[in-house]
Short mmCIF file of C-alpha atoms and ligand atoms in Angstrom, two decimals:
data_model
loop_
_atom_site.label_atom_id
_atom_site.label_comp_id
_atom_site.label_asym_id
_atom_site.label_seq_id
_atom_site.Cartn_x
_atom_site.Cartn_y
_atom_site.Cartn_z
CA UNK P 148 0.00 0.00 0.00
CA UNK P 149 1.45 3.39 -1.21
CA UNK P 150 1.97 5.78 1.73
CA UNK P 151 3.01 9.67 1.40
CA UNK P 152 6.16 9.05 4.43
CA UNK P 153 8.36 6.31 5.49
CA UNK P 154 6.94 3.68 8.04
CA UNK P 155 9.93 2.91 10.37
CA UNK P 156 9.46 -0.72 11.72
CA UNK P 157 11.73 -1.33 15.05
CA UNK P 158 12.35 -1.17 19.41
CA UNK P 159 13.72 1.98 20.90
CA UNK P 160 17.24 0.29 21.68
CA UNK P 161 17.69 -1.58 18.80
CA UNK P 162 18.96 -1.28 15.42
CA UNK P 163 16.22 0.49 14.65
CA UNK P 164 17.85 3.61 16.61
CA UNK P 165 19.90 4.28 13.58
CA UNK P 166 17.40 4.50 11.12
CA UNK P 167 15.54 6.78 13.80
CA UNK P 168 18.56 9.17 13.73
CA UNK P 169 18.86 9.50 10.13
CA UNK P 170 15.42 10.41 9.25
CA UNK P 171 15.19 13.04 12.32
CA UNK P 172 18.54 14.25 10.45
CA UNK P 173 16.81 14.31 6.95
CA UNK P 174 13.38 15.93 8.03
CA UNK P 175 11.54 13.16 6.59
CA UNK P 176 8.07 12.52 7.91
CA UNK P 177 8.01 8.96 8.73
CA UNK P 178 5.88 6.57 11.06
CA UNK P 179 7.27 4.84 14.01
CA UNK P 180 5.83 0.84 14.13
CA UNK P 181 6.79 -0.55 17.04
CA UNK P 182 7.17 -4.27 16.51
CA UNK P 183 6.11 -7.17 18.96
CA UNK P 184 7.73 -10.23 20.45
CA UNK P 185 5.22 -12.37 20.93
CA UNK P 186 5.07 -15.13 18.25
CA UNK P 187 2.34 -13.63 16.92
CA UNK P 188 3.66 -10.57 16.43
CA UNK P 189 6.53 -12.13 14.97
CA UNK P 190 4.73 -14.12 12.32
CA UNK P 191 2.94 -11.02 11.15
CA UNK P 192 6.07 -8.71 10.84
CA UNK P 193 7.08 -11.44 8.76
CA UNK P 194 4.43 -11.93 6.69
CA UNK P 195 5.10 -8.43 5.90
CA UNK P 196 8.79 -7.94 5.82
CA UNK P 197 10.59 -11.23 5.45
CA UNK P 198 12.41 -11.47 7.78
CA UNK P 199 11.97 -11.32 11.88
CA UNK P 200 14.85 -8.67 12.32
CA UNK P 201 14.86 -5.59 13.07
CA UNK P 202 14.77 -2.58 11.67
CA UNK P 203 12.99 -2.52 8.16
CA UNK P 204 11.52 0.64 6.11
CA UNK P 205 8.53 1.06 4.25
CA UNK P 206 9.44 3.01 1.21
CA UNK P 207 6.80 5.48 0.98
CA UNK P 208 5.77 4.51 -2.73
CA UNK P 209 5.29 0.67 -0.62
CA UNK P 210 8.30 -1.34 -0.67
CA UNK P 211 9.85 -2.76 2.49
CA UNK P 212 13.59 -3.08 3.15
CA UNK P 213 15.16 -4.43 5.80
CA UNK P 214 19.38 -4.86 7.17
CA UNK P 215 20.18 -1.80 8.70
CA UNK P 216 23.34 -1.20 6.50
CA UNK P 217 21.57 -1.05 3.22
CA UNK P 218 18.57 1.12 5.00
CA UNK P 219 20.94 4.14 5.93
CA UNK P 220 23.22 3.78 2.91
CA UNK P 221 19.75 3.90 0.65
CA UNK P 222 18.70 6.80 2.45
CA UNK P 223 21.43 9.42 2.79
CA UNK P 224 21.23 8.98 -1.10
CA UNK P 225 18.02 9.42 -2.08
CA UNK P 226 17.99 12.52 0.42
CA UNK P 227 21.29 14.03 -0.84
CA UNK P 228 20.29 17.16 0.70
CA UNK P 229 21.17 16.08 3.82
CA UNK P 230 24.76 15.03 3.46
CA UNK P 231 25.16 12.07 5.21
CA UNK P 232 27.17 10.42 2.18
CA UNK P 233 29.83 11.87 -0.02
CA UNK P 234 29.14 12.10 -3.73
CA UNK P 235 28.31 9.31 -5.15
CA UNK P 236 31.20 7.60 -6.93
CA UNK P 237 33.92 9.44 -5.27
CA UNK P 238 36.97 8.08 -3.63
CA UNK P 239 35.27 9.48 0.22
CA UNK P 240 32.26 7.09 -0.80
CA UNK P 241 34.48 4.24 -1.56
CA UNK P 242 34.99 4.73 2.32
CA UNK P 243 31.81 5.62 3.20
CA UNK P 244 30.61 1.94 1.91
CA UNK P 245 34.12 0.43 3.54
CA UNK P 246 33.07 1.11 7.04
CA UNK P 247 29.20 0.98 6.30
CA UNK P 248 29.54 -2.55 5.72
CA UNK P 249 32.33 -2.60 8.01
CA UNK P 250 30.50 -2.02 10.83
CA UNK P 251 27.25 -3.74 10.07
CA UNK P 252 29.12 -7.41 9.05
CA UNK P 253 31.64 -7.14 11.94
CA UNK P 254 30.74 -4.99 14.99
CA UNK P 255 26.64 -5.59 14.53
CA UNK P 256 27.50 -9.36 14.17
CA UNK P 257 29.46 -9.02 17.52
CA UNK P 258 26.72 -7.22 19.27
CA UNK P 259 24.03 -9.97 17.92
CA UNK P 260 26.63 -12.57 19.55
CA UNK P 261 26.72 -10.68 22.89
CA UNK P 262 22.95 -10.20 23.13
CA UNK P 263 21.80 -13.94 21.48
CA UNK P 264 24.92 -15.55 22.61
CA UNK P 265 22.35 -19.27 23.33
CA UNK P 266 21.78 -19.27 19.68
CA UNK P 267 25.20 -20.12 18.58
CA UNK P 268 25.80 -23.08 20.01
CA UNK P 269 23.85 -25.98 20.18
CA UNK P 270 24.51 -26.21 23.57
CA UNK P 271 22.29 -23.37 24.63
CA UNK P 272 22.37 -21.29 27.26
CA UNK P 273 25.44 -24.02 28.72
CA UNK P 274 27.69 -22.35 26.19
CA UNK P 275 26.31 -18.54 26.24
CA UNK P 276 28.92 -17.31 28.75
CA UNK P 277 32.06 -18.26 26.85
CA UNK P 278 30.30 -17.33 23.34
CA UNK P 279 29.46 -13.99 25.06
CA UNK P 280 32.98 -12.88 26.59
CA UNK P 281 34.46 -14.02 23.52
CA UNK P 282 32.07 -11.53 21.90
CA UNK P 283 33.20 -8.93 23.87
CA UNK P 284 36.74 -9.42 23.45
CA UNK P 285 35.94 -9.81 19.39
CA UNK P 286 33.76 -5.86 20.39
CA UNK P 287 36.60 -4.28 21.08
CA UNK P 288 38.97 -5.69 18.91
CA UNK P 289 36.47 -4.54 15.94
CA UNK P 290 36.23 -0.69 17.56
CA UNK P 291 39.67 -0.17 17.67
CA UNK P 292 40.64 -0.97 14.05
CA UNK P 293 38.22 2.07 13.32
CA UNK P 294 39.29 4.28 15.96
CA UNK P 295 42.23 5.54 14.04
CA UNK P 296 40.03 6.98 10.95
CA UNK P 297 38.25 9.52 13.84
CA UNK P 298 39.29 12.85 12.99
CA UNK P 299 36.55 13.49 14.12
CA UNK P 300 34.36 11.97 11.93
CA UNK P 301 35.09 8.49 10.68
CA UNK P 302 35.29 9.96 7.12
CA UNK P 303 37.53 12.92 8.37
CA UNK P 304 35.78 16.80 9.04
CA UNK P 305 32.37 16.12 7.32
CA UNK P 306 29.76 13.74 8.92
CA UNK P 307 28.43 10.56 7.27
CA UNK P 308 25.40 8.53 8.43
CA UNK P 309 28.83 6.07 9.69
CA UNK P 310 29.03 8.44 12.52
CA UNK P 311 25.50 7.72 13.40
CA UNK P 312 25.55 4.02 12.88
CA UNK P 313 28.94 3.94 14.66
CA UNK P 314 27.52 5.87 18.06
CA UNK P 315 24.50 3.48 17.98
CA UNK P 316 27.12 0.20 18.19
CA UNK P 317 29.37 1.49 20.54
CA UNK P 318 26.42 2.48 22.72
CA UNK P 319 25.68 -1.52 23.04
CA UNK P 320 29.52 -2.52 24.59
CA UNK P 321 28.07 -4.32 27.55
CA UNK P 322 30.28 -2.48 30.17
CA UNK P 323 28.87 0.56 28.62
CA UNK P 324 30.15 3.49 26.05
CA UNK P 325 31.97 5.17 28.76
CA UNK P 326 34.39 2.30 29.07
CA UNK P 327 35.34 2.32 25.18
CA UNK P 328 35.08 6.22 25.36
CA UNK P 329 37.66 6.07 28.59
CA UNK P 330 40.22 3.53 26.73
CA UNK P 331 39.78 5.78 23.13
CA UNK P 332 39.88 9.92 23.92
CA UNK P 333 39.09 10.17 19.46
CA UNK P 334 36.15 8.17 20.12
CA UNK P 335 35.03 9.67 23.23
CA UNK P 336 35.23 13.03 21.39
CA UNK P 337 33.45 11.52 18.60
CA UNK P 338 30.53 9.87 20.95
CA UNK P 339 30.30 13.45 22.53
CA UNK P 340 29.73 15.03 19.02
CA UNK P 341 26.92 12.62 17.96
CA UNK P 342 25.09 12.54 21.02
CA UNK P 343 25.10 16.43 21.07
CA UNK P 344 22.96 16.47 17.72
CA UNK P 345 19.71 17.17 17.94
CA UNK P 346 18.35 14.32 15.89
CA UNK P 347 20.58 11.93 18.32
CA UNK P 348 19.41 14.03 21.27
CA UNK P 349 15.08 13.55 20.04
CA UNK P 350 16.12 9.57 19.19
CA UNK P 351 17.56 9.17 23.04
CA UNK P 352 14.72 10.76 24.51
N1 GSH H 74 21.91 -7.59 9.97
C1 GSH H 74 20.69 -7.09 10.52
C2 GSH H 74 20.59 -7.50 11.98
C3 GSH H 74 19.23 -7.15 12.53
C4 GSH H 74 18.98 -7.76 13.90
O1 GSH H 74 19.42 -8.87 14.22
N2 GSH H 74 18.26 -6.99 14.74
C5 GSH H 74 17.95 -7.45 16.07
C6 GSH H 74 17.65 -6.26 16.97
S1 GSH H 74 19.03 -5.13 17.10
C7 GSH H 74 16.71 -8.32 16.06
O2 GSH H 74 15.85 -8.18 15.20
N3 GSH H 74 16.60 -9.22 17.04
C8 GSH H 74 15.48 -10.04 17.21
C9 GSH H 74 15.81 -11.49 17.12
O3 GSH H 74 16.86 -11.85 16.55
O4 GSH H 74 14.99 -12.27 17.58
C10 GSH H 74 20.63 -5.57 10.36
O5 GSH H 74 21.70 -4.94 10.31
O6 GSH H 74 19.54 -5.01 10.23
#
């Protein structure tokens, strides 16, 4: 069904956050859907979307995406306007997509190992622990090979919608931001940056 604004399916929390941040940034009117856990919540978001994960957007014209990558890579470039990509084509958006992807394959996949750590082993829950501090250790290990690019941005003096997507992982570190923030002073500065924007500041609310 054709809408005139973006539907936004997600949690406050989750992946979704991201998503949330970039259209505040854009001025886009969208609709917030908060999805359900229950099963049958789950097998209707499905029906709809595909898959059970969150976050996916409703184009307005009807199509859903989902992976939370492709979402905020899709929409800082149909909304050019509001900058959050470099030019299309250019050598900065050759980097752009680097730590896009980056981020969502590697620290994303850490964070869904922290937070679902019985799923990976068919052990269960017996297993979770070690697959979770492993995890962590992998969390960190993934940060810090981005750190370096954070000056301040991670693509240099102009903002990208990696900054946003960036502040939203580092925000799920189970001891907390603060503790990556404390062992990195470029990413603390960078955290403080993000969270000061207004379209952070509305998402966080
Ligand atoms: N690769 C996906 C991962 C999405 C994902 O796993 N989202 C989590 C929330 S942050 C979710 O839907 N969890 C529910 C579940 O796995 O049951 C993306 O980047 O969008």
């Amino acid at each position: 069904m054709a809408h005139t604004s973006y539907q936004l399916y997600g949690l406050q929390g989750s992946g979704s956050d991201v998503v949330r941040m970039l259209l505040e940034e854009i001025g886009a009117s969208y609709q917030f859907i908060e999805v359900g856990r229950e099963p049958a919540d789950v097998v209707a978001y499905r029906a709809r979307v595909l898959t059970d994960k969150i976050p996916a957007l409703a184009l307005p014209e009807g199509t859903v995406m989902f992976e939370s990558a492709a979402i905020c890579i899709y929409l800082a470039a149909v909304h050019p306007g509001a900058r959050l990509a470099p030019a299309s084509g250019s050598v900065d958006h050759a980097r752009f997509l680097q730590w896009m992807v980056y981020l969502s394959a590697n620290l994303y996949e850490c964070a869904l190992r922290i937070y679902y750590a019985s799923r990976y082993s068919r052990a269960g829950e017996a297993a979770a622990e070690d697959i979770r501090h492993k995890a962590s250790e992998d969390f960190v290990r993934v940060v810090g090979l981005i750190v370096p690019a954070l000056s301040p941005y991670v693509l240099g003096e102009h903002l990208s919608a990696a900054d946003h997507y960036l502040y939203m992982l580092g925000g799920w570190y189970p001891d907390g931001r603060a503790a990556l923030d404390f062992h990195w002073p470029a990413l603390g500065r960078h955290s403080q940056l993000i969270s000061q924007r207004p379209a952070v500041r509305k998402v966080e609310a």
